[in-house]
């Protein structure tokens, strides 16, 4: 886009400057208008962050390694109580 491409411009002081038309237009704005213009341009460059609702409830059953081994062996967890009574 030619609007953003730098080119040589002769300033009011007679000196040559390398600036794009966009830079020249931005310099002519008042400081508060320049900030507002930059912020509005950033909306096209950087996506806005959105709030996300997260359900942090975890339904976890605590099982020991012994419980897992019993399941792998085909034993039920209640069998452990019966073995201790004998």
C-alpha atoms as one frame of an Amber mdcrd trajectory, in Angstrom:
protein
   0.000   0.000   0.000   1.489   3.314  -1.063  -0.058   5.090   1.937   2.309
   3.275   4.301   5.417   3.216   2.095   8.181   5.641   3.153   9.219   8.330
   0.696  11.322  11.458   0.811   9.451  14.568   1.848  10.793  18.102   2.118
   9.701  19.586   5.427   8.837  23.187   6.295  12.445  23.684   7.376  13.699
  22.703   3.899  15.242  19.434   5.122  14.473  16.089   3.530  12.729  13.501
   5.689  11.778   9.924   4.919   8.173   9.366   5.979   5.037   7.727   4.735
   1.771   9.564   4.162   0.435   7.736   7.212   3.251   9.128   9.385   2.606
  12.652   8.068  -1.099  12.386   8.831  -0.378  11.064  12.314   2.003  13.935
  13.046  -0.676  16.472  12.104  -3.086  15.067  14.722  -3.255  16.389  18.268
  -1.565  14.034  20.779  -4.845  12.732  22.245  -6.296  12.148  18.755  -3.072
  10.379  17.748  -3.368   8.011  20.719  -7.018   7.292  19.918  -6.157   6.590
  16.278  -3.358   4.197  17.287  -5.650   2.382  19.730  -8.333   1.970  17.088
  -5.775   0.638  14.607  -4.539  -1.883  17.174  -8.025  -3.408  17.263  -7.396
  -4.705  13.732  -3.943  -6.035  14.600  -4.328  -7.588  18.059  -7.309  -9.772
  18.939  -9.298  -8.798  22.006  -9.128 -11.048  25.023 -12.419 -12.588  26.082
 -13.490 -13.820  29.470 -13.883 -17.571  29.689 -15.989 -19.363  32.295 -14.321
 -22.508  33.573 -15.909 -25.165  35.761 -13.162 -26.029  38.226 -15.118 -28.715
  40.076 -13.280 -32.006  39.974 -14.955 -35.241  40.910 -12.031 -37.390  41.968
 -12.165 -40.641  43.850  -8.993 -41.257  45.779  -7.715 -44.755  45.265  -4.532
 -46.137  46.671  -2.161 -48.352  44.770  -3.495 -51.272  46.799  -7.030 -50.510
  45.570  -5.816 -50.447  41.971  -3.943 -53.723  42.415  -7.053 -55.392  43.864
  -9.049 -54.325  40.806  -6.335 -55.669  38.495  -6.344 -58.992  40.365 -10.116
 -59.222  40.127 -10.670 -58.822  43.839 -13.271 -56.478  45.200 -12.344 -53.762
  47.640 -14.661 -55.143  50.345 -12.734 -58.470  50.342  -9.934 -56.767  52.305
 -12.175 -56.341  55.356 -13.217 -60.023  55.242  -9.572 -61.220  55.148  -8.706
 -59.309  58.309 -11.551 -60.956  60.279 -10.288 -64.516  59.592
